[in-house]
Amino acid sequence: MKVFLAAALLALAAAESFFRLPNPYSYNCQQGLCVRQERGKTSRHQSLETCQITCGSFGSIWPQPTGKVELSKETVSFSPRQMRVTKAATSDKRVARMLDNAIQHFTRNIHFLHPDFPQTEKQPLTPEDFESLKFQTEDPAQQEQYRQRSEYDRDQLRQRPTYSREEPESFIRRSPFLRERSNPGVESHNVNIEMTVTASDHKLRLDTDESYNLVIQTVEDETTATILASTYYGARHALETLSQLIAYDDINNAVQIVRDAQIQDAPRFRYRGFMLDTGRNFYPKEDLMKLLDSMAYNKMNYFHWHINDAASFPMYSNRIPKMTYYGAYDARKVYYPQDIRDIVEYANLRGISVIPEIGGPAHNAAGWQWAEKEGKGKLALCTDSNEPWFELSKEPPSGQMNPINPEVYPILGELYRDLMDYFDPEMVHMGGDDVSFKCWQSSEEIQQYLSENKLESTSRQYFELWNTYQSSAYNKLQEAAQGRKVTPIIHSSSFARNYINKDAYIIQLNEDAADTAIADYINNGYKVIFSNQDQWNLDYVTSSWIGEKADNSPKVTPTWENFYSNSPFDIISDFGITNARSDVVDSQQSSNLRDLVLGGEATLQSHEIDNNGLQSKIWPRLSAFAERLWTDPTDSLGLDTGFTQKRLNIQRARMVRRGIRVDPLQPEYCMQDESACYSVEQYRARKSPVN
């Protein structure tokens, strides 16, 4: 009989192209892993999606929460039509609008769960899609009119039990959930979301409280998800976690949510960043927004935007437009002020702060060449393309600021003023790395200056030239800030160790994880961001670029395990600095260390990458990095047994469903049966008793 039934199903599938074969398997949670079994061999049928969001201590949540987690082993199904926000409480009007946008983004991701949602339609919700910025520029009467209209729209959304086909958001109009009805029993289940935000913070800073509490309770035919957070940013993280507790329900053409849950969560590190270089290759605005979406899916919170380099100057300067005229690759590859403001606001809505970088003195050529013909002398040196680049710099194209030309600094000051207008930044990165003494040695201007001042052409004098540039640039940055607190970040180097004021700067540590210079910075009281180049640098993935950095790059490509295992606190503990983690609450040294070690940043210089390959270049390695900095797991059990990789596989699949091109870690078979793919070491770890 079973053979006949199977044959009949196959014949029907062949005859009717729209018929979907039923799944012959059920998935059971065994020791934290979803194990596949034939449906006839188990008394309870459970889909893979159901198993994934309920199996193990953390289900499919990424990054792993740091506080209390209780997850029900059961789910309830509902139609996205029956999901609504019944409460979004905040005393601040701007935060209310930000919550509106976060809810819209959350709702979009729930609709994306349907396997038939067109992948090509999964684009960022650009600022043109919502009106959350209008209140910043309108007069008081217009602000009040917009507030009333916005509150009316929110009230209508809360009162409406289902989404209509006339819903303005394009992602809802295209949702298969509207074209294909769910099973009738599912349509009657309601899911309510209640959010309370107590503080009025509308800009993320290092001291922002990102914690949240999330409670899911189901009573009969109603599920309520209650979110409590001090700030919008914690509430946004809570929505992200809530979305990870919802999965597609293929049986009912609906979605399913964990029946009951309680989660308390907060990040271990304040700074969880990613640096992207847009000077060597240009990235369109929409691709940067998609990058910000993907960072938000992993609860990262800082985007370090390395805007320019010696190759190009793509930022339009309102004050000195000649920089862009001469520096951009072409007129279509320019970030205009409104583009930048859109990106900054989009990032803020995703819980991310943008840190702009106009670095120096190295990595500068394009855009600076206009001044000499106007009588201002050479602003950048070593820019002659007829000279071999390797005799002047560390990579092509060569170019370095002229520290002795007084015309340089007023222009830098104007560019910094542009940054203040466009970004309103908390921090500005000033570069400071990769200075080439060969450039200054070959410069007639520099050699004449040294001779006139009876100085020798030595490394010591070139250190002093670096300090001349950096001190002057710092002063111009503070002038541009006009009293606002703007903290500069600078790359670690022998220059920084000799000259930088530890109370004025943050140091980005580029040293390899085993370099003792890391301990020197921390022992001397510098605030630091870890950025170990042998562990967290994405440039080295199949790099064939030329220059000193490429020649000295690690020969082994950092894997996701490298990104995951590289712990800032483990590194400094290896150097004999104890009590780094917060579990030693009473230690004064621990408190100081947590103030000094802000977090970490993964980096990508665009030598061999642009927007076409960005996503698969960085993900899922960056997801592993994100959990390292959010959770800072202190035991290696998950990594040793494969439990971490199991959750990372799910996070990768989730991001793909949301339109992000993420490289796979394993064949799909390993998700179909999570107990089947393991190394010899993982097998032994799974069989070993847990103490």
XYZ file of C-alpha atoms in Angstrom:
691
model
C 0.000 0.000 0.000
C 2.834 2.411 0.901
C 4.545 1.646 -2.411
C 1.331 2.329 -4.296
C 0.791 5.636 -2.449
C 4.331 6.829 -3.193
C 3.958 5.915 -6.868
C 0.635 7.752 -7.022
C 2.161 10.886 -5.519
C 5.032 10.839 -7.992
C 2.637 10.376 -10.910
C 0.508 13.272 -9.704
C 3.579 15.480 -9.349
C 4.589 14.697 -12.912
C 1.107 15.427 -14.226
C 0.552 18.651 -12.293
C 3.535 21.007 -12.405
C 2.221 23.060 -9.485
C 1.938 20.114 -7.119
C 4.569 20.009 -4.352
C 5.869 16.712 -3.113
C 5.248 16.127 0.590
C 8.281 15.834 2.830
C 8.824 12.216 3.904
C 10.935 13.223 6.894
C 10.380 14.459 10.408
C 13.000 16.237 12.516
C 13.599 15.584 16.187
C 15.827 17.514 18.580
C 18.458 15.202 20.036
C 21.171 16.654 22.277
C 20.810 20.109 20.716
C 20.837 18.950 17.084
C 17.965 18.399 14.630
C 18.095 14.768 13.501
C 16.201 13.570 10.420
C 13.973 10.493 10.579
C 11.409 8.963 8.278
C 7.915 10.074 9.287
C 6.737 6.506 9.703
C 9.376 5.860 12.370
C 8.346 8.675 14.705
C 5.113 9.283 16.584
C 5.242 13.072 16.173
C 5.781 14.901 12.914
C 7.878 18.044 13.132
C 9.242 20.155 10.282
C 12.891 21.170 10.061
C 11.955 24.821 10.612
C 10.036 23.964 13.790
C 12.931 21.938 15.106
C 15.479 24.662 14.356
C 13.750 27.445 16.278
C 13.079 25.270 19.342
C 16.077 22.915 19.537
C 18.839 23.507 22.037
C 19.238 26.208 24.657
C 19.157 29.056 22.140
C 17.156 27.689 19.219
C 18.192 29.601 16.098
C 18.995 32.925 17.798
C 22.123 34.664 16.473
C 24.080 36.089 18.138
C 23.613 33.982 21.238
C 21.969 35.983 24.059
C 24.043 36.792 27.112
C 21.317 36.628 29.769
C 18.427 34.395 30.711
C 16.910 32.356 27.862
C 13.849 30.143 28.158
C 12.324 28.731 24.958
C 9.251 26.563 24.627
C 9.674 23.382 22.614
C 6.369 24.029 20.864
C 5.280 26.531 18.224
C 1.979 28.037 17.110
C 1.182 28.928 13.519
C -0.380 32.157 12.289
C -0.808 34.176 9.144
C 1.257 37.371 8.791
C -2.109 38.995 8.084
C -2.939 38.456 11.747
C 0.204 40.081 13.138
C -0.112 43.628 14.421
C 1.548 46.079 16.783
C -0.862 46.893 19.591
C 1.511 49.055 21.597
C 4.556 51.173 20.753
C 5.002 53.299 23.849
C 7.561 56.087 23.999
C 7.454 59.687 25.152
C 9.669 60.919 22.304
C 8.157 61.727 18.891
C 11.323 60.960 16.971
C 11.760 57.614 18.708
C 8.119 56.851 17.816
C 8.875 57.372 14.128
C 12.008 55.265 14.418
C 9.936 52.475 15.954
C 7.498 52.750 13.051
C 10.355 52.131 10.643
C 11.774 49.243 12.690
C 8.336 47.611 12.768
C 8.022 48.037 9.006
C 11.432 46.438 8.516
C 10.546 43.588 10.895
C 7.267 42.975 9.054
C 9.089 42.893 5.735
C 11.450 40.193 7.025
C 8.513 38.068 8.167
C 7.010 38.224 4.665
C 10.418 37.310 3.232
C 10.132 33.948 5.018
C 7.854 32.667 2.268
C 10.018 30.573 -0.107
C 8.212 32.023 -3.132
C 8.850 35.674 -2.299
C 10.753 37.022 -5.356
C 14.440 37.246 -4.496
C 14.902 40.207 -6.828
C 12.393 42.228 -4.807
C 14.329 41.947 -1.540
C 15.861 45.401 -1.679
C 16.619 47.886 1.117
C 13.819 50.114 2.379
C 15.389 53.334 1.151
C 14.583 56.738 2.654
C 12.298 57.361 -0.319
C 10.103 54.554 1.034
C 9.276 56.271 4.281
C 8.917 59.788 5.641
C 10.749 59.507 8.936
C 13.120 62.365 8.134
C 10.568 65.041 7.294
C 10.281 66.368 10.802
C 13.918 67.456 10.771
C 13.433 70.172 8.153
C 9.812 71.317 8.370
C 8.592 74.409 10.216
C 6.694 73.932 13.534
C 3.259 73.980 11.882
C 4.337 71.309 9.384
C 5.920 69.254 12.175
C 2.624 69.212 14.098
C 0.664 68.339 10.961
C 3.060 65.489 10.206
C 2.941 64.283 13.819
C -0.845 64.120 13.785
C -0.916 62.354 10.436
C 1.788 59.911 11.545
C -0.040 59.107 14.776
C -3.298 58.631 12.849
C -1.553 56.226 10.467
C -0.131 54.249 13.387
C -3.529 54.072 15.051
C -5.061 52.773 11.843
C -2.348 50.115 11.593
C -2.945 48.972 15.155
C -6.716 48.808 14.698
C -6.619 46.949 11.396
C -6.720 43.187 12.059
C -5.293 42.183 8.686
C -3.200 43.560 5.865
C -5.149 44.561 2.785
C -3.974 44.310 -0.776
C -3.875 48.097 -0.866
C -1.128 48.198 1.774
C 1.352 50.880 0.591
C 4.534 48.941 1.355
C 5.673 47.269 -1.852
C 7.037 44.209 -0.047
C 3.552 43.438 1.297
C 1.926 43.868 -2.108
C 4.333 41.273 -3.504
C 4.004 38.845 -0.607
C 2.829 35.326 -1.519
C 1.065 35.275 1.858
C -1.520 37.630 0.326
C -1.950 35.619 -2.858
C -2.205 32.245 -1.125
C -4.454 31.911 1.887
C -3.290 30.039 4.955
C -5.223 27.092 6.336
C -8.461 28.279 8.012
C -7.412 27.108 11.471
C -4.324 29.289 11.303
C -6.144 32.441 10.153
C -7.861 32.803 13.527
C -4.657 33.027 15.576
C -3.586 36.585 16.420
C -0.067 37.756 17.221
C 0.264 41.069 19.043
C 3.491 42.969 19.573
C 3.774 45.375 22.488
C 6.835 47.620 22.749
C 7.906 50.026 25.473
C 10.954 52.285 25.170
C 11.707 54.396 28.235
C 14.546 56.698 27.078
C 14.592 59.322 24.344
C 17.965 58.395 22.775
C 17.719 58.716 19.009
C 21.414 58.464 18.191
C 23.644 55.527 19.045
C 26.782 56.249 21.038
C 29.363 54.163 22.890
C 27.455 54.549 26.143
C 24.035 53.688 24.660
C 22.110 50.994 26.513
C 21.401 48.259 23.922
C 19.856 45.771 26.339
C 16.324 44.400 26.017
C 13.825 42.014 27.554
C 11.578 39.923 25.309
C 8.680 37.801 26.571
C 6.403 35.688 24.356
C 3.191 34.303 25.869
C 0.448 32.321 24.174
C -3.045 31.987 25.620
C -5.547 30.068 23.499
C -5.711 31.755 20.062
C -3.579 34.789 20.894
C 0.180 35.236 21.215
C 1.668 38.404 22.685
C 5.314 39.406 22.276
C 6.260 42.033 24.852
C 9.428 44.067 24.382
C 10.878 46.308 27.067
C 14.014 48.350 26.374
C 15.603 51.509 27.662
C 16.406 52.762 24.161
C 15.237 52.382 20.609
C 18.410 50.416 19.884
C 17.590 47.745 22.445
C 14.037 47.544 21.092
C 15.374 47.137 17.548
C 17.610 44.280 18.713
C 14.592 42.706 20.403
C 12.642 42.802 17.130
C 15.575 41.127 15.408
C 15.570 38.365 18.020
C 11.795 38.027 17.726
C 12.115 37.585 13.962
C 14.538 34.713 14.627
C 11.908 32.957 16.729
C 9.536 32.910 13.739
C 9.872 30.464 10.837
C 7.950 29.445 7.741
C 5.231 26.799 8.162
C 5.048 24.898 4.890
C 2.128 22.717 5.967
C -0.206 25.651 6.612
C 1.299 28.211 4.180
C 1.838 30.405 7.211
C 4.522 31.230 9.718
C 5.091 29.803 13.172
C 6.368 31.346 16.386
C 7.796 29.806 19.538
C 4.805 29.393 21.817
C 6.415 30.876 24.924
C 9.794 32.462 25.538
C 11.686 34.729 27.893
C 14.964 36.401 26.894
C 17.161 38.920 28.668
C 20.003 40.154 26.517
C 22.725 42.791 26.254
C 26.026 42.986 24.345
C 29.349 42.251 26.045
C 31.226 44.823 23.943
C 30.141 48.356 23.152
C 31.864 48.516 19.751
C 31.073 45.831 17.158
C 32.207 47.277 13.863
C 33.069 46.710 10.239
C 35.291 48.858 8.025
C 34.717 49.099 4.275
C 36.964 51.007 1.872
C 35.081 52.862 -0.892
C 38.131 54.746 -2.162
C 39.734 51.951 -4.152
C 36.433 50.716 -5.588
C 33.101 52.552 -5.501
C 30.001 51.018 -3.873
C 26.569 52.362 -4.878
C 24.369 53.811 -2.161
C 21.870 50.940 -2.326
C 24.645 48.384 -1.797
C 25.846 50.216 1.295
C 22.288 50.176 2.611
C 22.076 46.440 1.998
C 25.346 46.068 3.879
C 23.804 47.959 6.790
C 20.785 45.641 6.692
C 23.037 42.604 6.891
C 25.032 44.107 9.772
C 21.781 44.783 11.645
C 20.725 41.140 11.200
C 23.818 40.307 13.301
C 23.397 43.153 15.833
C 26.570 44.953 14.777
C 26.571 48.644 15.632
C 29.421 50.594 13.957
C 30.139 51.106 10.262
C 33.614 52.557 9.704
C 33.375 54.193 6.285
C 36.852 54.525 4.754
C 35.637 57.011 2.176
C 38.686 58.017 0.168
C 42.137 56.722 -0.682
C 44.984 57.634 -2.996
C 42.989 56.103 -5.848
C 39.853 58.272 -5.595
C 37.998 60.904 -3.578
C 34.308 60.045 -4.072
C 32.781 62.279 -1.351
C 31.322 65.524 -2.719
C 32.624 68.458 -0.707
C 30.255 71.387 -0.483
C 33.114 73.595 0.627
C 35.816 72.381 -1.787
C 34.045 70.732 -4.727
C 37.316 70.569 -6.667
C 38.337 67.683 -4.433
C 35.580 65.579 -5.970
C 35.882 67.063 -9.448
C 39.488 65.918 -9.660
C 39.240 62.948 -7.313
C 36.159 60.913 -8.264
C 36.426 58.078 -10.784
C 33.544 59.665 -12.697
C 30.461 61.784 -12.079
C 28.288 58.750 -11.360
C 30.650 57.480 -8.676
C 30.156 60.257 -6.167
C 28.549 60.325 -2.719
C 26.603 63.578 -2.664
C 25.596 65.169 0.652
C 22.032 63.859 0.503
C 23.299 60.369 -0.346
C 25.491 60.442 2.747
C 22.724 61.770 4.985
C 20.397 59.049 3.684
C 23.009 56.378 4.462
C 23.684 57.806 7.939
C 19.983 57.936 8.812
C 19.366 54.489 7.332
C 22.208 53.164 9.476
C 20.777 54.821 12.570
C 17.420 53.136 11.989
C 19.263 49.818 11.734
C 20.979 50.470 15.093
C 24.305 51.453 13.521
C 26.474 54.558 13.871
C 28.643 55.618 10.915
C 32.266 56.623 11.509
C 33.714 58.544 8.539
C 37.393 58.378 7.668
C 39.438 60.881 5.697
C 42.810 59.431 6.501
C 46.298 60.822 6.385
C 49.064 61.526 5.853
C 49.407 58.368 3.719
C 46.901 57.147 1.109
C 46.266 60.583 -0.432
C 46.641 61.598 -4.067
C 43.351 61.790 -5.992
C 41.544 65.069 -5.435
C 44.511 67.031 -4.116
C 46.167 67.830 -7.457
C 44.162 71.012 -8.213
C 45.948 73.258 -5.713
C 49.385 73.582 -7.282
C 48.078 75.351 -10.390
C 46.305 77.805 -8.104
C 49.492 78.769 -6.329
C 48.988 76.711 -3.170
C 51.932 74.418 -3.793
C 51.837 70.649 -3.599
C 49.271 69.433 -1.092
C 50.107 65.785 -1.794
C 53.574 64.505 -2.676
C 54.792 61.546 -4.726
C 51.813 61.595 -7.089
C 53.792 61.467 -10.350
C 52.546 58.385 -12.170
C 55.749 58.319 -14.236
C 57.729 57.346 -11.124
C 57.708 53.680 -10.010
C 55.192 53.405 -7.186
C 57.315 50.922 -5.216
C 60.053 53.543 -4.809
C 57.582 55.958 -3.218
C 54.879 54.056 -1.338
C 53.682 50.719 -0.037
C 51.162 50.104 -2.838
C 49.933 51.821 -6.000
C 49.000 54.554 -6.511
C 51.530 56.446 -4.449
C 50.639 59.661 -2.663
C 51.166 61.211 0.745
C 50.227 64.509 2.335
C 52.766 67.319 2.383
C 53.091 68.062 6.116
C 55.185 71.212 5.650
C 52.763 72.989 3.301
C 50.610 75.281 5.485
C 47.892 75.289 2.790
C 47.096 71.663 3.618
C 45.508 72.297 6.989
C 42.817 74.892 6.154
C 41.631 72.550 3.393
C 41.563 69.632 5.818
C 39.567 71.834 8.167
C 36.964 72.494 5.476
C 36.680 68.786 4.720
C 36.191 68.073 8.413
C 33.418 70.672 8.476
C 31.766 68.766 5.649
C 31.978 65.616 7.782
C 30.311 67.425 10.669
C 27.471 68.518 8.373
C 26.955 65.174 6.660
C 27.549 62.716 9.515
C 27.234 64.590 12.828
C 29.728 61.969 14.021
C 30.524 60.707 17.479
C 33.954 59.601 16.217
C 36.093 60.344 13.151
C 38.828 58.026 11.927
C 42.016 59.882 10.987
C 44.026 57.006 9.474
C 47.645 57.466 10.515
C 49.028 54.201 9.119
C 51.194 53.089 6.194
C 53.382 56.206 6.114
C 56.230 55.779 3.622
C 59.512 57.439 4.490
C 60.583 56.767 0.892
C 58.116 59.387 -0.304
C 59.396 62.135 1.971
C 62.997 61.150 1.251
C 62.413 61.600 -2.473
C 60.584 64.935 -2.131
C 62.528 68.066 -3.013
C 60.207 70.150 -0.810
C 60.824 67.966 2.233
C 64.562 67.806 1.718
C 64.793 71.583 1.237
C 62.765 72.113 4.430
C 65.080 69.840 6.407
C 68.158 71.565 5.009
C 66.851 75.075 5.739
C 66.076 74.086 9.316
C 69.420 72.311 9.768
C 67.732 68.978 10.256
C 68.992 65.621 9.024
C 67.067 63.298 6.741
C 66.599 60.598 9.365
C 63.786 58.416 10.620
C 63.588 60.559 13.749
C 62.844 63.661 11.660
C 60.218 61.802 9.632
C 58.547 60.823 12.887
C 58.467 64.511 13.746
C 56.951 65.325 10.351
C 54.217 62.775 11.033
C 53.559 64.433 14.378
C 53.461 67.859 12.716
C 50.764 66.625 10.357
C 48.763 64.731 12.979
C 48.801 67.520 15.572
C 47.669 70.086 13.007
C 44.981 67.777 11.602
C 43.694 67.059 15.124
C 43.409 70.782 15.855
C 41.458 71.328 12.634
C 39.115 68.464 13.499
C 38.350 69.982 16.886
C 37.800 73.402 15.328
C 35.358 71.862 12.855
C 33.501 70.154 15.703
C 32.691 73.590 17.174
C 32.408 72.394 20.742
C 30.822 69.032 20.022
C 32.602 66.031 21.488
C 34.139 64.235 18.511
C 36.703 61.572 19.382
C 39.393 60.723 16.810
C 40.387 57.121 16.096
C 43.831 56.331 14.740
C 45.588 53.151 13.657
C 48.152 51.649 16.004
C 51.741 52.251 14.942
C 55.095 53.295 16.290
C 53.984 56.844 15.455
C 50.914 56.536 17.662
C 52.831 54.987 20.568
C 55.337 57.846 20.535
C 53.045 60.836 20.083
C 49.355 60.184 20.674
C 47.623 61.467 23.816
C 45.878 58.438 25.332
C 43.109 60.610 26.752
C 42.282 62.215 23.411
C 42.317 59.281 20.964
C 41.037 55.741 20.502
C 43.592 53.305 19.081
C 42.606 50.712 16.473
C 44.892 47.745 17.155
C 45.995 46.232 13.840
C 48.709 44.019 15.312
C 48.549 40.246 15.032
C 46.866 38.585 17.994
C 50.205 37.436 19.453
C 51.937 40.831 19.202
C 53.028 42.111 22.626
C 52.425 45.711 21.509
C 48.750 45.064 22.333
C 49.599 44.697 26.020
C 51.705 47.862 25.904
C 48.754 49.942 24.738
C 46.426 48.528 27.378
C 48.955 48.725 30.232
C 49.524 52.371 29.329
C 45.823 53.172 29.548
C 44.837 53.597 25.883
C 41.245 53.004 24.818
C 41.416 50.379 22.087
C 39.426 48.663 19.366
C 40.782 45.235 18.451
C 41.312 44.682 14.753
C 43.875 41.874 14.590
C 44.995 41.653 10.999
C 45.811 37.947 11.134
C 42.309 37.080 12.402
C 39.791 39.783 11.478
C 41.040 41.085 8.138
C 38.887 40.056 5.178
C 41.427 41.346 2.627
C 43.458 38.188 2.851
C 40.840 35.894 1.427
C 42.536 34.687 -1.800
C 44.513 37.933 -2.068
C 46.772 38.457 -5.065
C 47.131 42.228 -4.707
C 50.561 43.847 -4.986
C 52.511 45.880 -2.464
C 54.077 45.487 0.964
C 50.826 44.674 2.746
C 49.958 41.945 0.265
C 53.468 40.508 0.488
C 53.294 40.422 4.286
C 49.736 39.132 4.561
C 49.070 35.814 6.324
C 49.484 32.801 4.100
C 46.515 31.070 5.723
C 43.080 32.544 5.047
C 41.182 33.329 8.274
C 38.132 31.065 8.457
C 34.893 31.688 10.315
C 36.391 29.733 13.211
C 39.286 32.223 13.347
C 36.842 35.103 13.441
C 34.830 33.375 16.154
C 37.702 32.237 18.361
C 39.629 35.519 18.365
C 38.692 36.899 21.781
C 40.096 40.286 22.873
C 39.938 39.293 26.525
C 41.619 35.947 25.898
C 44.389 37.775 24.031
C 45.139 40.158 26.868
C 44.856 37.339 29.399
C 47.578 35.512 27.470
C 49.775 38.558 28.054
C 49.305 38.243 31.796
C 46.606 40.914 32.163
C 44.073 39.275 34.463
C 40.436 39.827 35.461
C 39.412 41.166 32.075
C 35.854 39.853 31.954
C 32.916 41.190 33.881
C 32.515 37.995 35.912
C 35.031 39.564 38.321
C 32.650 42.356 39.233
C 34.457 43.525 42.338
C 37.805 43.952 40.640
C 38.808 47.542 39.996
C 41.172 46.331 37.304
C 38.340 44.539 35.504
C 36.287 47.714 35.469
C 39.165 49.678 34.025
C 39.833 47.047 31.375
C 36.239 47.016 30.234
C 36.453 50.778 29.894
C 39.629 50.475 27.821
C 38.694 47.520 25.567
C 35.768 48.963 23.616
C 35.321 46.033 21.242
C 36.486 45.042 17.794
C 36.326 45.786 14.093
C 36.688 43.548 11.052
C 38.185 45.256 8.003
C 37.992 45.047 4.227
C 40.187 47.115 1.926
C 38.704 46.989 -1.563
C 41.805 45.943 -3.471
C 40.081 43.049 -5.213
C 36.416 43.487 -4.400
C 33.507 45.770 -5.206
C 29.744 45.712 -4.734
C 29.364 42.668 -6.992
C 31.148 40.331 -4.597
C 30.971 42.138 -1.275
C 28.298 40.080 0.465
C 29.766 36.651 -0.204
C 33.239 37.977 0.612
C 32.345 38.971 4.168
C 29.476 36.675 5.193
C 29.229 34.371 7.093
C 32.672 35.142 8.567
C 31.353 38.473 9.800
C 28.445 36.700 11.507
C 30.949 34.664 13.519
C 32.751 37.901 14.400
C 29.445 39.470 15.479
C 28.672 36.702 17.970
C 32.191 36.892 19.355
C 31.674 40.543 20.249
C 28.005 40.382 21.284
C 28.255 37.236 23.400
C 31.996 36.763 24.082
C 31.507 33.045 24.787
C 34.016 31.832 27.350
C 33.757 28.105 26.662
C 34.553 26.329 23.437
C 31.978 23.547 23.738
C 29.774 24.931 20.977
C 32.694 25.291 18.595
C 34.158 21.890 19.459
C 30.899 19.972 19.041
C 29.537 21.791 16.014
C 26.623 23.420 17.884
C 27.905 26.879 16.927
C 28.221 25.910 13.274
C 24.703 24.491 13.374
C 23.308 27.867 14.480
C 25.554 29.698 12.018
C 24.174 27.541 9.197
C 20.676 28.648 10.190
C 21.736 32.298 10.380
C 23.283 32.005 6.930
C 20.061 30.544 5.488
C 18.032 33.281 7.201
C 20.170 36.017 5.649
C 19.836 34.404 2.214
C 16.042 34.462 2.605
C 16.343 38.179 3.299
C 18.206 38.790 0.068
C 21.833 38.694 1.275
C 24.291 36.638 -0.788
C 26.032 34.603 1.897
C 28.513 31.838 1.153
C 27.513 28.404 2.467
C 29.631 26.696 5.096
C 28.549 23.157 4.247
C 26.332 21.262 1.805
C 22.621 21.753 2.474
C 22.523 18.133 3.553
C 24.211 19.167 6.814
C 21.219 21.357 7.656
C 18.810 18.582 6.700
C 20.462 16.368 9.301
C 22.507 18.339 11.793
C 23.924 15.199 13.408
C 25.499 13.944 10.187
C 28.323 16.417 9.432
C 31.150 16.577 11.928
C 34.889 16.343 12.136
C 36.690 13.633 14.064
C 37.353 16.133 16.856
C 33.703 17.180 16.989
C 32.579 13.563 17.123
C 34.827 12.892 20.087
C 33.668 16.080 21.828
C 30.020 15.080 21.390
C 30.699 11.656 22.889
C 32.626 13.049 25.856
C 30.664 13.664 29.055
C 30.042 17.321 29.866
C 31.240 18.294 33.342
